[in-house]
Structures are given as C-alpha cells and as structure tokens.
Coordinates of N, CA and C in Angstrom, one line a residue:
X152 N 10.2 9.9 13.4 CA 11.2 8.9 13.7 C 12.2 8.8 12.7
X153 N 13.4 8.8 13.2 CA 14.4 8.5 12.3 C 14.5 6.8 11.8
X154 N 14.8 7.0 10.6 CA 14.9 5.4 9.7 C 13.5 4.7 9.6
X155 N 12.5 5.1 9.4 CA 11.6 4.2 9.4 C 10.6 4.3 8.4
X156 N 10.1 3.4 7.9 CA 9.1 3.5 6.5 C 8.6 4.4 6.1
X157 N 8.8 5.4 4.9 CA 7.9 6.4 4.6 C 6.8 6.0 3.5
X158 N 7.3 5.1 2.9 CA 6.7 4.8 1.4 C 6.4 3.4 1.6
X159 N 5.3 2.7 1.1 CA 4.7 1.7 0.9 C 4.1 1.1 -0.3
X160 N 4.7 0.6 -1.4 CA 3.6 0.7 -2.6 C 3.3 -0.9 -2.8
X161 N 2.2 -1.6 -2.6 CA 1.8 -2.9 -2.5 C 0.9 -3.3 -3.6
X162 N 0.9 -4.5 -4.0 CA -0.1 -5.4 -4.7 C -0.4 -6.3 -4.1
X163 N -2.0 -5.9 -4.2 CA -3.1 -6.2 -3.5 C -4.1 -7.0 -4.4
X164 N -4.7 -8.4 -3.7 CA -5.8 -9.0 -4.4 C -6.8 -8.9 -3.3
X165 N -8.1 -7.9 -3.8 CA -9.2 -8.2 -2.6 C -10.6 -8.5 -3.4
X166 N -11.3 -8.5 -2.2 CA -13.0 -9.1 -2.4 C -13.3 -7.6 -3.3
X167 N -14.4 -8.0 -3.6 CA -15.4 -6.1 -4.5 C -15.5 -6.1 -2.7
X168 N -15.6 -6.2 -2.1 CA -16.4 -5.5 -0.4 C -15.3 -5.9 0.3
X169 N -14.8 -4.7 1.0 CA -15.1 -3.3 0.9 C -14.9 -2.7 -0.1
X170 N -15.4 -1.5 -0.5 CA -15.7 -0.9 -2.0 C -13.8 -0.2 -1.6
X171 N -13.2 0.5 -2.9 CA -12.2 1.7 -2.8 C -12.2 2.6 -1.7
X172 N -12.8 3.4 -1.4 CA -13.4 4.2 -0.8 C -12.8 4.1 0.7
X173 N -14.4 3.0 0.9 CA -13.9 2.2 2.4 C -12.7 1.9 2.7
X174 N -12.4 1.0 2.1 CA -10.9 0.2 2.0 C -9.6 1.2 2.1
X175 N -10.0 2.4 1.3 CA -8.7 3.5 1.8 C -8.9 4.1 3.0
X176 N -9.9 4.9 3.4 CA -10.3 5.2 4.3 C -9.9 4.9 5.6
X177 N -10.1 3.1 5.6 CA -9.5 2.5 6.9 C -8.0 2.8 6.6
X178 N -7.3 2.3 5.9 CA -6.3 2.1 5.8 C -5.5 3.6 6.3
X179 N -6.1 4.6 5.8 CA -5.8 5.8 5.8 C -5.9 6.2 7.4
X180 N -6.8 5.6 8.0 CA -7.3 5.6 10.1 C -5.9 4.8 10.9
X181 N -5.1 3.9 10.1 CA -3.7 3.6 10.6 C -3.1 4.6 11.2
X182 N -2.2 4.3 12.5 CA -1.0 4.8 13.6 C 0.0 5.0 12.3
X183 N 0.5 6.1 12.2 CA 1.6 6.4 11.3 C 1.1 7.0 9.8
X184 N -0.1 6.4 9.3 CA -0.3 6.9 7.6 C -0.6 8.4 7.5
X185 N -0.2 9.1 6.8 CA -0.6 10.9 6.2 C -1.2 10.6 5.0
X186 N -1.6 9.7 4.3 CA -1.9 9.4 3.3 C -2.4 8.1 2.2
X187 N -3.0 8.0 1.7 CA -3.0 6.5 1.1 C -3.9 6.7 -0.3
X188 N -3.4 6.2 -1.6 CA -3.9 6.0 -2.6 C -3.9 4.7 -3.3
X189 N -4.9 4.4 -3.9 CA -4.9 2.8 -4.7 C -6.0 2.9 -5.8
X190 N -5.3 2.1 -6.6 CA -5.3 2.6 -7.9 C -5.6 1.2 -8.0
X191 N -6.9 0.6 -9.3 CA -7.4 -0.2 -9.7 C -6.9 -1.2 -10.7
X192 N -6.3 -2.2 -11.0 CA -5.6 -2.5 -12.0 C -6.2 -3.6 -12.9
X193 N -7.1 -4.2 -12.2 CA -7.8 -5.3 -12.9 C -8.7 -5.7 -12.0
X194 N -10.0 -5.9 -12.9 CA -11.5 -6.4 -11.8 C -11.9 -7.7 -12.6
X195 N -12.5 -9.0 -11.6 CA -13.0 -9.6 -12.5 C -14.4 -10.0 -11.8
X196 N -14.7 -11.4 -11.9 CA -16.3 -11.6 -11.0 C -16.2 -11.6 -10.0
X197 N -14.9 -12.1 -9.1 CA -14.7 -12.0 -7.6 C -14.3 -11.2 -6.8
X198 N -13.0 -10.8 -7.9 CA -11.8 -9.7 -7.2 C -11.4 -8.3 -7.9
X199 N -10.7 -8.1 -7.3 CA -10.1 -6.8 -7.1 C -8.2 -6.5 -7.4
X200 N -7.5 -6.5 -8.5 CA -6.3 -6.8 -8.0 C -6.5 -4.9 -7.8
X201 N -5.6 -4.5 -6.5 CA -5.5 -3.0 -6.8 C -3.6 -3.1 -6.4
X202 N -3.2 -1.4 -7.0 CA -1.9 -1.0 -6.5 C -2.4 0.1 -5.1
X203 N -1.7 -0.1 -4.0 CA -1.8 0.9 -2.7 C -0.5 1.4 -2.2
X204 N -0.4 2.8 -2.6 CA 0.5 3.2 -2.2 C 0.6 4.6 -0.7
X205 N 1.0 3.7 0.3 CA 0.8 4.6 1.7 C 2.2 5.0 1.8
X206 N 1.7 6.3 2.2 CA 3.1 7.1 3.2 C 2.8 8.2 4.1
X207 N 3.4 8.2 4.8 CA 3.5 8.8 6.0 C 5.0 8.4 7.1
X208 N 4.8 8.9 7.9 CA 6.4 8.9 8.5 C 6.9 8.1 9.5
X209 N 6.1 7.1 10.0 CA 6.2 5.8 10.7 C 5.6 4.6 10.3
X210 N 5.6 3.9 9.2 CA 5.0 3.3 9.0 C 5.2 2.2 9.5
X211 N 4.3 1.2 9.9 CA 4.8 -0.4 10.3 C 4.0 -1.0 9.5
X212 N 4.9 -2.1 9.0 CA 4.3 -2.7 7.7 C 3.7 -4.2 8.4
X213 N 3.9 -4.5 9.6 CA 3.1 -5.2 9.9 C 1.7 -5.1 10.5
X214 N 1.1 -3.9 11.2 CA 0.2 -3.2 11.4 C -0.5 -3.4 9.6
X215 N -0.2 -2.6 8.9 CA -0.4 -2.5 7.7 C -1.2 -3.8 7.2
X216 N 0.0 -5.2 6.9 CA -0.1 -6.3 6.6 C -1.6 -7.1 7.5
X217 N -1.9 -6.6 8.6 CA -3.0 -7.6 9.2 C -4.0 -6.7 9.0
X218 N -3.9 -5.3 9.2 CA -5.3 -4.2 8.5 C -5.4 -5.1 7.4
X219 N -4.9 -5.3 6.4 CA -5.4 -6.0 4.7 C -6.3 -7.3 5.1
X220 N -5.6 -7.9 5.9 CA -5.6 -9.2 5.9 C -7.2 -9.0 7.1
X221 N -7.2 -8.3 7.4 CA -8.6 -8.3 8.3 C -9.9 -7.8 7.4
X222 N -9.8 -7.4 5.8 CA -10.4 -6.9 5.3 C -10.3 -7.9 4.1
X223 N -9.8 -9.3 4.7 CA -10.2 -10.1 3.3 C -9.2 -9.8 2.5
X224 N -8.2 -9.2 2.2 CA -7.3 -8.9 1.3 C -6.3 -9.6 1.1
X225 N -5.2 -9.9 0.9 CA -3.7 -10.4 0.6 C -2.7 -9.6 -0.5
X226 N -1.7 -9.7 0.5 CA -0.7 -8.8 -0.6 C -0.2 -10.0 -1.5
X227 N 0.0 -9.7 -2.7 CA 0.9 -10.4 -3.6 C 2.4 -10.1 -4.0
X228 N 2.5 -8.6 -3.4 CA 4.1 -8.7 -3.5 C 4.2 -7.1 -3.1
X229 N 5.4 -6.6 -2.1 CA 5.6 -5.6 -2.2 C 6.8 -4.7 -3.1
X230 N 6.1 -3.6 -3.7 CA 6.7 -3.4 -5.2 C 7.7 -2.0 -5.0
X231 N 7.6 -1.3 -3.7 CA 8.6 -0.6 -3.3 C 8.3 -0.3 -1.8
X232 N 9.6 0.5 -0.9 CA 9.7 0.8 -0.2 C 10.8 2.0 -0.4
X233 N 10.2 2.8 0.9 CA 10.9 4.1 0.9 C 11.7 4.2 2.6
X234 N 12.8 4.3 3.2 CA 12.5 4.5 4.5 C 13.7 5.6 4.9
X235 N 13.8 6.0 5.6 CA 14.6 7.2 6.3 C 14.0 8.5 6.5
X236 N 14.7 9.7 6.7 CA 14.0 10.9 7.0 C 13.4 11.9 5.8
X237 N 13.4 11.2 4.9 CA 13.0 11.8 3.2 C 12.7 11.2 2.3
X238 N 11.8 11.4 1.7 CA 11.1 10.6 0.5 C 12.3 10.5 -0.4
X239 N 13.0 9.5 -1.2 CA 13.7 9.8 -2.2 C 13.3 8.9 -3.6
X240 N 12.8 9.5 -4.5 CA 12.2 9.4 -5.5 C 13.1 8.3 -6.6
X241 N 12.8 7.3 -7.2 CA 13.5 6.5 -8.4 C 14.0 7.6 -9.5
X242 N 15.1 7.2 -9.9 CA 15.8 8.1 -10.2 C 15.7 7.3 -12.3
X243 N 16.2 7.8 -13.8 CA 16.2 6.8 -14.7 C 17.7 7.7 -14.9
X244 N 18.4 6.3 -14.8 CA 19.8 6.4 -15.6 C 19.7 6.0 -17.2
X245 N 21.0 6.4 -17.6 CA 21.6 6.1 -19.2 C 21.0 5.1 -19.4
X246 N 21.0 3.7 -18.6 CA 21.1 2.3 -18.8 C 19.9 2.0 -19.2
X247 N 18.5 3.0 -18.0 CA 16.9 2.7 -18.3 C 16.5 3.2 -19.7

C-alpha cells in the first residue's frame, strides 16, 4: 500500500504476564506486521515499561493500539513513526 505506516516505535507500560516472548509473538500474528522487536527498559514489582518497535508495510496503528490494550498494556507515548513506500532512517546533522 502506498502511504501507510511502515515503522512504529512505542512506549509501553505492561503487567510481567504476558512474558516478552508471548507479548511479541501476538503482536507479531497482527494484519500488516513483518516484524516486531521490544526491548526492556525498566522492571519493577508490577510492571514492565518496554520500547516496541513494529514494521511492516500496512500498519494500522489502531488495530495495534487495542492488541496492547487487550493484553493489559498502555502506550505512554508514541516515539516515532515511519510511513510511505520506504523505510527512511533519522538522519544526525551539524546541529545534533
């Protein structure tokens, strides 16, 4: 599909259950994902904050948003997005 989400990279606060594993797994069974990785950023007695970063070439971020939310999760903020017919990578100018 032309113009539509390829990249997703989210902050996530979840339960310990579902474990990593599971939790990517499903996520990864999503209409549209080729991929999905999340990375652990802080654990404490209850939770989980993780970083998840999905892509693939249709993504719907609202599909996405209620998968989390059906697994006890909530996003805390989305930290990028990628959309059109090509991954285009952050670039560091002079300035960074």
């Amino acid at each position: 599909m032309d113009n539509s989400l390829i990249r997703v990279v989210l902050d996530i606060l979840k339960p310990h259950s579902p474990s990593l594993p599971s939790f990517a797994t499903y996520l990864s069974s999503l209409n549209g994902v080729d991929g999905v990785n999340i990375t652990l950023i802080e654990i404490d007695k209850d939770t989980e904050n993780v970083k998840i970063t999905m892509e693939g070439k249709d993504l719907n971020y609202d599909q996405i948003k209620d998968a989390i939310e059906t697994y006890g999760a909530s996003i805390h903020s989305v930290d990028e997005v990628v959309a059109g017919k090509k991954l285009v990578e952050e670039v560091t100018t002079p300035q960074d």
